[in-house]
Short mmCIF file of C-alpha atoms in Angstrom, two decimals:
data_model
loop_
_atom_site.label_atom_id
_atom_site.label_comp_id
_atom_site.label_asym_id
_atom_site.label_seq_id
_atom_site.Cartn_x
_atom_site.Cartn_y
_atom_site.Cartn_z
CA MET A 26 11.19 -34.56 1.62
CA PRO A 27 11.18 -31.21 3.50
CA GLN A 28 8.12 -30.05 5.43
CA LEU A 29 6.94 -26.92 3.61
CA GLY A 30 5.05 -23.84 4.70
CA VAL A 31 3.80 -20.76 2.85
CA ALA A 32 3.82 -17.17 4.14
CA MET A 33 1.61 -14.56 2.46
CA ASP A 34 1.27 -10.81 2.84
CA PHE A 35 -2.12 -9.58 1.62
CA GLY A 36 -1.32 -5.96 0.83
CA THR A 37 -3.73 -3.40 -0.53
CA SER A 38 -1.98 -3.28 -3.90
CA GLY A 39 -0.92 -6.90 -4.27
CA ILE A 40 -0.03 -10.21 -2.65
CA ARG A 41 3.45 -11.45 -1.78
CA GLY A 42 4.24 -15.03 -0.86
CA GLN A 43 7.23 -17.09 0.19
CA ALA A 44 7.79 -20.83 0.52
CA VAL A 45 9.57 -21.82 3.73
CA ASP A 46 11.30 -25.03 4.88
CA LEU A 47 9.58 -25.68 8.23
CA ASP A 48 12.54 -27.58 9.64
CA SER A 49 15.30 -25.06 8.90
CA GLY A 50 13.26 -21.88 8.38
CA ALA A 51 15.07 -21.34 5.07
CA ILE A 52 13.20 -19.45 2.34
CA GLN A 53 12.76 -21.56 -0.77
CA SER A 54 11.15 -19.12 -3.23
CA THR A 55 9.21 -15.87 -3.57
CA CYS A 56 6.19 -14.95 -5.70
CA ILE A 57 4.54 -11.54 -5.94
CA SER A 58 1.57 -10.20 -7.86
CA LEU A 59 1.76 -6.94 -9.79
CA ALA A 60 -1.80 -5.99 -8.86
CA HIS A 61 -4.51 -6.80 -6.34
CA PRO A 62 -7.18 -9.28 -7.48
CA LEU A 63 -10.09 -7.20 -6.10
CA PRO A 64 -11.28 -4.17 -8.10
CA GLY A 65 -10.23 -0.81 -6.71
CA ALA A 66 -7.11 1.08 -5.73
CA ASN A 67 -7.37 1.08 -1.95
CA VAL A 68 -8.79 -0.79 1.02
CA MET A 69 -12.05 1.21 0.97
CA ASP A 70 -12.61 0.25 -2.68
CA HIS A 71 -12.13 -3.41 -1.73
CA LEU A 72 -14.54 -3.01 1.17
CA HIS A 73 -17.15 -1.32 -1.03
CA PHE A 74 -16.78 -4.10 -3.59
CA ALA A 75 -17.42 -6.73 -0.92
CA LEU A 76 -20.50 -4.84 0.32
CA ALA A 77 -21.85 -4.34 -3.21
CA PHE A 78 -21.41 -7.92 -4.44
CA GLY A 79 -21.29 -9.83 -1.16
CA ALA A 80 -18.34 -10.87 0.95
CA PRO A 81 -18.44 -14.45 -0.47
CA VAL A 82 -17.64 -13.10 -3.96
CA ALA A 83 -14.63 -11.19 -2.64
CA THR A 84 -13.56 -14.21 -0.58
CA ARG A 85 -13.66 -16.44 -3.66
CA ILE A 86 -11.50 -13.96 -5.61
CA LEU A 87 -8.93 -13.64 -2.80
CA ARG A 88 -8.60 -17.38 -2.28
CA SER A 89 -8.24 -17.91 -6.02
CA ALA A 90 -5.41 -15.36 -6.03
CA ALA A 91 -3.79 -17.10 -3.04
CA ASN A 92 -3.84 -20.33 -5.05
CA LYS A 93 -2.04 -18.59 -7.92
CA ILE A 94 0.62 -17.27 -5.57
CA ALA A 95 1.10 -20.72 -4.01
CA ARG A 96 1.47 -22.34 -7.43
CA GLY A 97 3.85 -19.58 -8.48
CA LEU A 98 6.23 -20.52 -5.68
CA GLY A 99 7.29 -23.58 -7.66
CA ILE A 100 6.85 -26.03 -4.79
CA PRO A 101 4.64 -29.14 -4.50
CA VAL A 102 1.61 -27.32 -3.14
CA GLN A 103 -0.03 -30.53 -1.90
CA GLN A 104 2.88 -31.02 0.49
CA THR A 105 2.23 -27.68 2.22
CA ARG A 106 1.75 -28.24 5.94
CA ARG A 107 1.10 -24.66 7.05
CA LEU A 108 -0.03 -21.34 5.59
CA ALA A 109 0.32 -18.10 7.56
CA VAL A 110 -1.11 -14.82 6.32
CA CYS A 111 -0.77 -11.20 7.36
CA GLY A 112 -2.48 -7.99 6.26
CA ASN A 113 -5.11 -5.42 7.18
CA PRO A 114 -8.51 -6.32 8.67
CA VAL A 115 -10.41 -6.09 5.38
CA GLN A 116 -8.05 -8.42 3.48
CA LEU A 117 -7.76 -11.02 6.25
CA SER A 118 -11.48 -10.95 7.08
CA LEU A 119 -12.40 -11.60 3.45
CA PHE A 120 -9.77 -14.32 3.13
CA GLN A 121 -11.10 -16.01 6.27
CA GLY A 122 -14.68 -15.65 5.06
CA LEU A 123 -15.90 -13.23 7.72
CA ASP A 124 -18.54 -10.57 7.15
CA VAL A 125 -17.08 -7.07 6.78
CA ILE A 126 -20.13 -4.82 7.10
CA ASP A 127 -18.97 -3.70 10.56
CA LEU A 128 -15.73 -2.36 9.02
CA ALA A 129 -17.74 0.07 6.88
CA TYR A 130 -19.11 2.03 9.83
CA SER A 131 -17.44 3.95 12.63
CA GLY A 132 -18.79 3.78 16.16
CA ARG A 133 -20.52 1.19 18.33
CA ARG A 134 -23.80 3.12 18.41
CA LYS A 135 -24.12 3.06 14.65
CA LEU A 136 -23.40 -0.67 14.53
CA ALA A 137 -25.91 -1.31 17.31
CA ALA A 138 -28.55 0.74 15.48
CA LEU A 139 -27.96 -1.35 12.37
CA GLY A 140 -28.06 -4.57 14.33
CA VAL A 141 -24.53 -5.41 13.22
CA ARG A 142 -22.29 -7.51 15.44
CA ALA A 143 -18.58 -7.54 14.69
CA PRO A 144 -17.14 -11.02 14.11
CA ASP A 145 -14.23 -12.36 16.16
CA ARG A 146 -10.95 -11.07 14.72
CA ASN A 147 -8.71 -12.20 17.58
CA GLY A 148 -6.68 -14.63 15.50
CA VAL A 149 -7.28 -18.28 14.73
CA ILE A 150 -5.74 -21.49 13.36
CA LEU A 151 -8.00 -23.33 10.94
CA PRO A 152 -7.65 -26.42 8.75
CA ALA A 153 -7.51 -25.48 5.08
CA GLY A 154 -10.43 -27.83 4.47
CA GLU A 155 -12.70 -25.27 6.15
CA LEU A 156 -11.74 -22.57 3.65
CA ALA A 157 -13.62 -23.50 0.48
CA GLY A 158 -11.71 -22.98 -2.75
CA LEU A 159 -8.28 -22.97 -1.12
CA GLU A 160 -6.19 -25.52 -3.03
CA LEU A 161 -4.15 -26.81 -0.11
CA PRO A 162 -4.30 -30.15 1.73
CA ALA A 163 -7.41 -30.27 3.91
CA THR A 164 -5.26 -30.77 7.02
CA CYS A 165 -2.92 -27.85 6.23
CA GLU A 166 -2.89 -25.42 9.17
CA VAL A 167 -3.94 -21.88 8.22
CA VAL A 168 -2.75 -19.25 10.71
CA ILE A 169 -4.70 -15.98 10.65
CA PRO A 170 -3.40 -13.33 13.11
CA PRO A 171 -5.54 -10.81 15.02
CA ALA A 172 -6.55 -7.25 14.22
CA ILE A 173 -6.16 -4.28 16.56
CA GLY A 174 -9.26 -2.45 15.38
CA ASP A 175 -11.49 -1.92 12.37
CA THR A 176 -8.80 -0.09 10.39
CA VAL A 177 -5.57 -1.39 11.93
CA GLY A 178 -4.72 -5.03 11.61
CA ALA A 179 -2.05 -7.67 11.75
CA ASP A 180 0.21 -5.69 9.42
CA ALA A 181 0.42 -2.94 12.07
CA LEU A 182 1.21 -5.53 14.74
CA ALA A 183 3.90 -6.86 12.44
CA MET A 184 5.69 -3.54 12.02
CA ILE A 185 5.75 -3.05 15.81
CA LEU A 186 6.90 -6.57 16.65
CA GLN A 187 9.46 -6.70 13.83
CA SER A 188 11.13 -3.49 15.01
CA SER A 189 12.76 -2.41 18.26
CA ALA A 190 10.58 0.72 18.45
CA ARG A 191 9.29 -0.17 21.93
CA GLN A 192 12.84 -0.21 23.30
CA THR A 193 14.04 2.94 21.52
CA HIS A 194 14.77 5.97 23.70
CA GLY A 195 12.65 9.07 23.10
CA PRO A 196 9.46 9.55 21.03
CA THR A 197 9.54 6.99 18.22
CA LEU A 198 7.31 6.81 15.15
CA ILE A 199 6.89 3.71 13.00
CA SER A 200 4.94 3.62 9.72
CA ASP A 201 4.21 1.03 7.06
CA TYR A 202 3.89 3.15 3.92
CA GLY A 203 1.42 2.08 1.28
CA THR A 204 -2.13 2.63 0.09
CA ASN A 205 -3.24 2.32 3.71
CA VAL A 206 -0.50 3.69 6.00
CA GLU A 207 -0.39 1.97 9.39
CA MET A 208 1.38 4.08 12.00
CA ALA A 209 2.25 3.87 15.69
CA LEU A 210 3.84 6.33 18.11
CA CYS A 211 5.80 4.90 21.05
CA HIS A 212 6.27 7.36 23.92
CA GLU A 213 6.73 6.86 27.66
CA GLY A 214 5.32 3.34 27.64
CA ARG A 215 2.33 4.17 25.44
CA ILE A 216 1.86 2.83 21.91
CA ILE A 217 -0.76 4.85 20.04
CA THR A 218 -1.83 3.35 16.72
CA ALA A 219 -3.72 4.72 13.74
CA SER A 220 -4.27 4.09 10.06
CA ALA A 221 -4.38 6.72 7.29
CA ALA A 222 -6.06 6.02 3.96
CA ALA A 223 -3.30 7.66 1.91
CA GLY A 224 -4.43 6.41 -1.48
CA PRO A 225 -2.48 4.46 -4.08
CA ALA A 226 0.24 6.97 -5.06
CA LEU A 227 2.69 5.73 -2.41
CA GLU A 228 2.70 2.36 -4.13
CA GLY A 229 3.03 3.80 -7.64
CA GLN A 230 -0.66 3.35 -8.45
CA HIS A 231 -2.96 5.97 -10.06
CA ILE A 232 0.26 7.59 -11.33
CA SER A 233 0.54 8.10 -15.10
CA CYS A 234 3.61 5.88 -15.47
CA GLY A 235 3.37 4.26 -12.06
CA MET A 236 3.88 0.64 -11.06
CA LEU A 237 4.30 -1.49 -7.95
CA ALA A 238 7.79 -2.21 -6.63
CA SER A 239 9.06 -4.75 -9.15
CA PRO A 240 11.91 -5.06 -11.69
CA GLY A 241 12.23 -1.95 -13.86
CA ALA A 242 10.66 0.45 -11.34
CA ILE A 243 12.39 3.74 -10.54
CA THR A 244 12.95 4.04 -6.78
CA ASP A 245 15.18 7.11 -6.64
CA VAL A 246 16.64 10.01 -8.64
CA GLN A 247 19.74 11.94 -7.66
CA PRO A 248 20.95 15.21 -9.24
CA LEU A 249 24.18 15.24 -11.21
CA SER A 250 23.48 18.75 -12.51
CA ARG A 251 20.43 20.97 -12.92
CA THR A 252 19.49 19.18 -16.14
CA CYS A 253 20.80 15.69 -15.44
CA HIS A 254 19.65 13.15 -12.83
CA ARG A 255 20.83 9.60 -12.19
CA THR A 256 18.03 7.09 -11.60
CA THR A 257 17.98 4.05 -9.32
CA VAL A 258 15.97 1.12 -10.68
CA LEU A 259 15.02 -2.27 -9.22
CA ASP A 260 16.81 -5.17 -10.95
CA LYS A 261 15.52 -8.71 -11.50
CA ASP A 262 16.33 -9.64 -7.89
CA MET A 263 14.45 -6.59 -6.52
CA LEU A 264 17.75 -4.93 -5.59
CA PRO A 265 18.31 -1.20 -6.21
CA ALA A 266 20.68 -0.82 -9.17
CA GLN A 267 22.07 2.08 -11.15
CA GLY A 268 19.70 3.22 -13.85
CA PRO A 269 20.20 5.61 -16.77
CA GLN A 270 20.65 9.35 -16.58
CA VAL A 271 17.61 11.50 -17.45
CA ASP A 272 16.68 15.15 -17.97
CA LEU A 273 13.63 16.09 -15.89
CA GLU A 274 12.84 19.12 -18.04
CA ARG A 275 12.44 17.48 -21.42
CA PRO A 276 11.88 14.06 -23.03
CA SER A 277 15.11 12.51 -24.17
CA PRO A 278 16.62 9.09 -24.69
CA ALA A 279 18.06 7.69 -21.47
CA ILE A 280 21.75 8.57 -21.24
CA ALA A 281 24.40 5.91 -20.49
CA ALA A 282 23.95 2.28 -19.59
CA GLY A 283 21.89 1.00 -16.70
CA GLU A 284 18.86 -1.04 -15.75
CA PRO A 285 15.97 -0.34 -18.18
CA ILE A 286 13.10 1.77 -16.86
CA ARG A 287 9.52 0.43 -16.98
CA GLY A 288 7.80 2.91 -14.66
CA ILE A 289 7.83 4.75 -11.33
CA THR A 290 7.15 3.07 -8.00
CA GLY A 291 6.00 4.85 -4.82
CA ALA A 292 9.53 5.57 -3.65
CA GLY A 293 10.31 6.98 -7.08
CA VAL A 294 7.26 9.25 -6.91
CA VAL A 295 8.57 10.75 -3.67
CA ALA A 296 12.09 11.13 -5.06
CA VAL A 297 10.97 12.76 -8.31
CA LEU A 298 8.71 15.17 -6.46
CA TYR A 299 11.42 16.13 -3.95
CA GLU A 300 14.14 16.67 -6.56
CA ALA A 301 11.79 18.66 -8.81
CA MET A 302 10.86 20.91 -5.90
CA GLN A 303 14.53 21.35 -4.99
CA ALA A 304 15.40 22.25 -8.59
CA GLY A 305 12.56 24.77 -8.90
CA HIS A 306 10.60 22.70 -11.42
CA VAL A 307 7.54 22.71 -9.13
CA ARG A 308 5.56 25.56 -7.62
CA LEU A 309 2.54 23.92 -6.07
CA PRO A 310 0.27 22.91 -7.62
CA GLN A 311 2.06 23.44 -10.97
CA ILE A 312 4.97 21.85 -12.80
CA LEU A 313 7.03 24.61 -14.39
CA THR A 314 8.82 22.69 -17.16
CA PRO A 315 8.10 23.78 -20.78
CA ASP A 316 5.46 21.08 -21.30
CA GLY A 317 4.26 20.78 -17.71
CA LEU A 318 5.79 17.32 -17.31
CA LEU A 319 8.73 15.87 -15.40
CA HIS A 320 10.54 13.47 -17.70
CA LEU A 321 12.34 10.25 -16.87
CA GLY A 322 13.56 9.29 -20.31
CA HIS A 323 11.67 9.35 -23.58
CA GLU A 324 8.38 7.66 -22.57
CA ILE A 325 8.17 7.85 -18.76
CA HIS A 326 6.86 11.06 -17.21
CA PHE A 327 5.19 12.59 -14.12
CA ASP A 328 2.40 15.14 -14.65
CA GLU A 329 0.37 17.61 -12.56
CA SER A 330 -2.39 15.10 -11.85
CA ASP A 331 0.32 12.80 -10.45
CA LEU A 332 1.56 15.67 -8.31
CA ILE A 333 -1.91 16.11 -6.81
CA GLU A 334 -2.25 12.34 -6.18
CA ALA A 335 1.13 12.26 -4.46
CA GLY A 336 0.31 15.37 -2.44
CA LYS A 337 -2.96 13.88 -1.16
CA ALA A 338 -1.10 10.77 -0.02
CA ILE A 339 1.73 12.68 1.65
CA GLY A 340 -0.80 15.03 3.26
CA ALA A 341 -2.76 12.14 4.77
CA VAL A 342 0.42 10.68 6.26
CA ARG A 343 1.62 13.96 7.76
CA ALA A 344 -1.84 14.73 9.13
CA GLY A 345 -1.89 11.28 10.74
CA HIS A 346 1.55 11.75 12.27
CA ILE A 347 0.64 15.19 13.66
CA THR A 348 -2.56 13.75 15.13
CA LEU A 349 -0.66 10.96 16.89
CA CYS A 350 1.77 13.49 18.35
CA HIS A 351 -1.16 15.56 19.60
CA GLU A 352 -2.72 12.46 21.19
CA ALA A 353 0.61 11.74 22.95
CA GLY A 354 0.92 15.33 24.20
CA ILE A 355 4.11 16.07 22.26
CA GLY A 356 5.03 18.29 19.33
CA TYR A 357 5.65 17.06 15.80
CA GLY A 358 9.26 18.17 16.14
CA ASP A 359 9.79 16.06 19.28
CA VAL A 360 9.92 12.76 17.39
CA GLN A 361 13.52 11.53 17.46
CA THR A 362 13.48 8.12 15.78
CA VAL A 363 11.55 6.92 12.74
CA TYR A 364 11.07 3.35 11.49
CA MET A 365 9.96 2.97 7.87
CA ALA A 366 8.35 -0.29 6.68
CA GLY A 367 6.84 -1.56 3.44
CA ALA A 368 8.18 -1.26 -0.09
CA THR A 369 8.07 2.54 -0.18
CA GLY A 370 9.54 2.75 3.31
CA THR A 371 12.39 0.50 2.21
CA TYR A 372 13.33 1.98 -1.15
CA VAL A 373 12.64 5.68 -0.65
CA ALA A 374 15.58 7.94 0.18
CA PRO A 375 14.92 9.18 3.74
CA VAL A 376 16.14 12.69 2.87
CA SER A 377 13.51 12.86 0.11
CA ALA A 378 10.82 11.41 2.38
CA GLN A 379 11.60 13.88 5.14
CA GLY A 380 11.81 16.73 2.65
CA VAL A 381 8.25 16.21 1.35
CA GLY A 382 6.75 15.54 4.80
CA LEU A 383 6.51 11.75 5.11
CA PHE A 384 8.04 11.85 8.57
CA PRO A 385 8.84 14.56 11.14
CA SER A 386 11.33 17.20 10.14
CA ARG A 387 13.62 16.91 13.17
CA ALA A 388 13.89 13.13 13.47
CA THR A 389 17.57 12.32 13.91
CA SER A 390 17.54 8.57 13.21
CA VAL A 391 15.80 6.55 10.47
CA ILE A 392 15.68 2.74 10.29
CA GLN A 393 14.31 1.12 7.09
CA LEU A 394 12.82 -2.29 7.87
CA GLY A 395 11.59 -3.94 4.66
CA ASN A 396 8.34 -5.88 4.34
CA THR A 397 7.48 -6.51 8.00
CA SER A 398 4.07 -7.99 7.15
CA LEU A 399 5.63 -10.76 5.06
CA LYS A 400 8.31 -11.32 7.70
CA MET A 401 5.63 -11.71 10.36
CA ALA A 402 3.78 -14.25 8.24
CA ARG A 403 7.07 -16.09 7.78
CA ASP A 404 7.66 -16.14 11.55
CA LEU A 405 4.15 -17.52 12.10
CA VAL A 406 4.78 -20.30 9.60
CA VAL A 407 7.87 -21.47 11.46
CA ASP A 408 6.69 -20.76 15.01
CA MET A 409 2.95 -20.69 15.70
CA ASP A 410 3.65 -19.47 19.26
CA ARG A 411 4.12 -16.03 17.70
CA LEU A 412 0.32 -15.98 17.29
CA SER A 413 -0.11 -15.77 21.08
CA GLU A 414 2.39 -12.91 21.16
CA MET A 415 0.41 -11.05 18.50
CA GLN A 416 -2.86 -11.65 20.34
CA ALA A 417 -1.42 -10.26 23.57
CA MET A 418 -0.05 -7.19 21.76
CA ALA A 419 -3.39 -6.62 19.99
CA ARG A 420 -5.23 -6.59 23.34
CA ARG A 421 -2.77 -4.00 24.67
CA LEU A 422 -2.97 -1.76 21.62
CA ARG A 423 -6.77 -1.69 21.51
CA ARG A 424 -6.68 0.46 24.64
CA ASP A 425 -4.81 3.26 22.86
CA HIS A 426 -6.05 3.21 19.28
CA CYS A 427 -6.82 6.49 17.50
CA LYS A 428 -9.49 6.53 14.79
CA LEU A 429 -8.41 9.23 12.38
CA ALA A 430 -11.78 9.23 10.62
CA SER A 431 -13.43 10.59 13.77
CA SER A 432 -10.55 12.85 14.88
CA GLU A 433 -11.27 16.59 14.58
CA ILE A 434 -7.53 17.30 14.70
CA PHE A 435 -6.88 15.00 11.74
CA LYS A 436 -9.69 16.59 9.74
CA LYS A 437 -8.33 20.10 10.31
CA ILE A 438 -4.74 19.17 9.45
CA TYR A 439 -5.72 17.20 6.37
CA LEU A 440 -7.68 20.16 5.02
CA LEU A 441 -4.54 22.27 5.44
CA GLU A 442 -2.55 19.60 3.60
CA LEU A 443 -5.03 19.59 0.72
CA ALA A 444 -4.82 23.38 0.53
CA PHE A 445 -1.02 23.20 0.55
CA TRP A 446 -0.64 20.51 -2.14
CA ALA A 447 -3.65 21.09 -4.38
CA GLU A 448 -4.20 24.85 -4.03
CA GLY A 449 -0.68 26.15 -3.45
CA MET A 450 -1.35 27.44 0.08
CA PRO A 451 1.93 29.04 1.31
CA MET A 452 3.63 27.21 4.19
CA ASN A 453 3.59 30.36 6.34
CA SER A 454 -0.22 30.42 6.00
CA TYR A 455 -0.30 26.72 6.92
CA ARG A 456 1.73 27.50 10.05
CA SER A 457 -0.53 30.40 10.95
CA MET A 458 -3.53 28.10 10.83
CA LEU A 459 -1.73 25.58 13.07
CA ALA A 460 -1.22 28.35 15.63
CA ARG A 461 -4.90 29.30 15.37
CA TYR A 462 -5.81 25.67 16.09
CA GLY A 463 -3.52 25.69 19.14
CA MET A 464 -1.19 23.17 17.51
CA GLU A 465 2.60 22.91 17.64
CA ASP A 466 4.49 24.48 14.72
CA LEU A 467 6.22 22.43 11.99
CA PRO A 468 9.89 23.13 12.77
CA ASP A 469 12.54 23.28 10.07
CA PRO A 470 15.00 20.36 9.95
CA VAL A 471 18.34 20.98 11.64
CA ALA A 472 20.47 18.23 10.07
CA PRO A 473 20.02 15.16 7.83
CA PRO A 474 19.04 12.09 9.89
CA ARG A 475 21.28 9.09 10.49
CA ILE A 476 20.10 6.24 8.28
CA ARG A 477 20.28 2.48 8.87
CA ARG A 478 18.92 -0.13 6.48
CA ALA A 479 17.80 -3.32 8.20
CA ASN A 480 17.27 -4.73 4.70
CA GLN A 481 18.60 -3.56 1.34
CA PRO A 482 15.61 -4.86 -0.66
CA ASP A 483 11.93 -4.88 0.30
CA ILE A 484 12.01 -8.69 0.34
CA ASP A 485 15.23 -9.63 2.12
CA VAL A 486 15.81 -13.15 0.72
CA PRO A 487 14.03 -14.41 -2.44
CA GLY A 488 15.13 -18.03 -1.84
CA ARG A 489 17.09 -20.60 -3.80
CA LEU A 490 14.35 -20.95 -6.43
CA GLY A 491 14.29 -17.18 -6.95
CA LEU A 492 11.55 -14.63 -7.56
CA ARG A 493 8.51 -14.97 -9.83
CA LEU A 494 6.14 -12.18 -10.84
CA ILE A 495 2.45 -12.75 -11.60
CA LYS A 496 0.93 -10.09 -13.83
CA ASN A 497 -2.58 -11.52 -14.19
CA ILE A 498 -3.62 -12.22 -10.61
CA GLY A 499 -7.35 -11.58 -11.07
CA ARG A 500 -9.92 -13.89 -12.63
CA VAL A 501 -10.76 -12.25 -15.94
CA ALA A 502 -14.50 -12.15 -16.70
CA CYS A 503 -15.88 -12.38 -20.25
CA ARG A 504 -19.52 -11.64 -20.95
CA PRO A 505 -21.59 -11.36 -24.12
CA VAL A 506 -23.49 -8.07 -23.78
CA PRO A 507 -26.81 -7.97 -25.65
CA GLY A 508 -27.45 -4.59 -27.21
CA CYS A 509 -23.74 -3.67 -27.32
CA THR A 510 -22.74 -1.99 -30.60
CA ALA A 511 -18.99 -2.44 -30.02
CA CYS A 512 -18.48 1.33 -30.09
CA ARG A 513 -15.73 0.90 -27.44
CA VAL A 514 -16.61 4.12 -25.61
CA CYS A 515 -16.43 2.12 -22.37
CA VAL A 516 -12.88 1.10 -23.26
CA SER A 517 -11.82 4.67 -23.98
CA VAL A 518 -13.11 6.06 -20.66
CA CYS A 519 -11.76 3.29 -18.43
CA PRO A 520 -8.99 4.95 -16.37
CA GLN A 521 -7.17 1.65 -15.77
CA SER A 522 -7.52 0.01 -19.23
CA ALA A 523 -9.43 -2.88 -17.66
CA LEU A 524 -11.82 -3.48 -20.59
CA THR A 525 -11.59 -4.96 -24.06
CA VAL A 526 -14.39 -5.48 -26.60
CA LYS A 527 -14.51 -8.14 -29.32
CA ASN A 528 -17.12 -7.74 -32.04
CA ASP A 529 -16.48 -11.04 -33.87
CA ARG A 530 -19.52 -12.46 -32.11
CA ASN A 531 -23.13 -11.43 -31.83
CA PRO A 532 -23.64 -9.99 -29.31
CA PRO A 533 -20.13 -8.55 -28.80
CA VAL A 534 -18.09 -9.94 -25.90
CA ILE A 535 -16.67 -7.59 -23.26
CA THR A 536 -13.73 -8.74 -21.15
CA LEU A 537 -13.03 -7.17 -17.74
CA ASP A 538 -9.85 -7.65 -15.73
CA PRO A 539 -10.84 -7.09 -12.07
CA ALA A 540 -7.22 -6.54 -11.00
CA HIS A 541 -7.15 -3.36 -13.11
CA CYS A 542 -10.76 -2.24 -12.61
CA ALA A 543 -11.13 0.86 -10.41
CA GLY A 544 -14.17 -0.73 -8.74
CA VAL A 545 -17.66 0.26 -7.76
CA SER A 546 -16.61 3.83 -6.92
CA CYS A 547 -15.78 4.42 -10.61
CA ARG A 548 -18.39 2.92 -12.97
CA ARG A 549 -17.35 5.28 -15.78
CA CYS A 550 -17.95 2.48 -18.26
CA GLU A 551 -21.60 2.28 -17.23
CA ARG A 552 -22.20 6.02 -17.43
CA ALA A 553 -20.46 6.32 -20.81
CA CYS A 554 -22.29 3.41 -22.47
CA THR A 555 -24.34 4.90 -25.32
CA GLU A 556 -26.84 2.01 -25.28
CA LYS A 557 -26.97 1.75 -21.46
CA VAL A 558 -26.31 -1.99 -21.63
CA MET A 559 -22.95 -2.07 -19.82
CA HIS A 560 -23.46 -3.10 -16.20
CA LEU A 561 -20.48 -3.77 -13.95
CA ASP A 562 -22.55 -6.02 -11.70
CA ASP A 563 -22.97 -8.57 -14.52
CA PHE A 564 -19.25 -9.38 -14.41
CA PHE A 565 -19.19 -10.33 -10.73
CA SER A 566 -22.62 -11.84 -10.07
CA GLY A 567 -23.01 -15.57 -10.04
#
């Protein structure tokens, strides 16, 4: 009987797991969720949820989701000898059961004034028996890697250690693209790290027809003519495959055979936006097609609200990159090599990414890495000595960490990005403002970059047992709501379709799916309730 281990990547939009043979290192199977079990669309939403309802509630939800992923791997879970996890500080702290109130505030003085002491996040190996609710053998070793800072965690360490960025000649930028974009700039022996809260658009979330990277998701579109584009769609093995032809200007049945389309992932969002801008279908912040939509077949589309969501995400990334360059004393155009990690970083066409501003315009070399966070967890499962390597790297990086939330440069650049994407500010005006701030200009690209794919898919090897998708990763809550009239106004206003109401009982029963709930920052259901009896807290208390 093989000795088995489990590697898990706790991302902001979902969880990915792999079963590993500890003797050979061979991957046995892969399981991914199509949503995150905690309410909300980004790491700040998850943090706010934990603060509102208590970290133990969030911990219970995360561990329950980890159990579902482990069972979904199709292995005898009770034979698991080791579990290694990777992710950002909020996810790993909640999984470990640490308090997260210190992550909600910036600055030591503020924490001291509040009497808050940050817990130890330097990495640890624990027996599973100490993590209540985790359905693994009590003696199973749980490896939790360190964080760099309050916003940059083990996933950022992973992208640095899983690449050769430190050995690359010239200024080198590495980014893990997602809801929370971890980034690092390597230059003359320095590694400056940061984290930009880009929002969910880069993972296909909060997009009208968006979805996470999974079978049926559009990852690319390429022009065949002004009115015809060929799509690239993920197949059942998460490999990019030829999809149908579509007309961006008008709804139409998909032309020719190909993988069926279910939605648009983050890479597809970037590709659609870039191609539409190239074809003249977009003049920020408007879409100039007859109905104001970009079409990808008969039912899938991209609208102006999606454009704004994508622009905010791209703007946060570019503002972060420019800030890192400023911190390093170089210009944005000096970056020569770019590493792209994460699902979006793997599937997006680099020409499209560079064209919309997701990495510097004069970078000459692009390396696409795949899911480095999951790979790091996999390495930790097989070789726990990698934990010491991560701890040593974390200590080094803490000396040169840039907090974008308190950076005046980042704030100025991000305001310019918002004006550019959401208000249609001309690029020449943007450049004039950069000069006024004493910043380097944004140079035009000189040639397409050289591209190398370290991995064709986001997840390099699914394993002999294959890939399984879990749609319902959250623990659905059902509550009878006294005073409810079953008018379903709460259902109609929910932006994520997280609610259902059944009136075959008295009082009516409301069901909430936390994996689709927008979280405590939304509460539209509460405000819309005509009888004022809908309370989000009731679904998570107790």
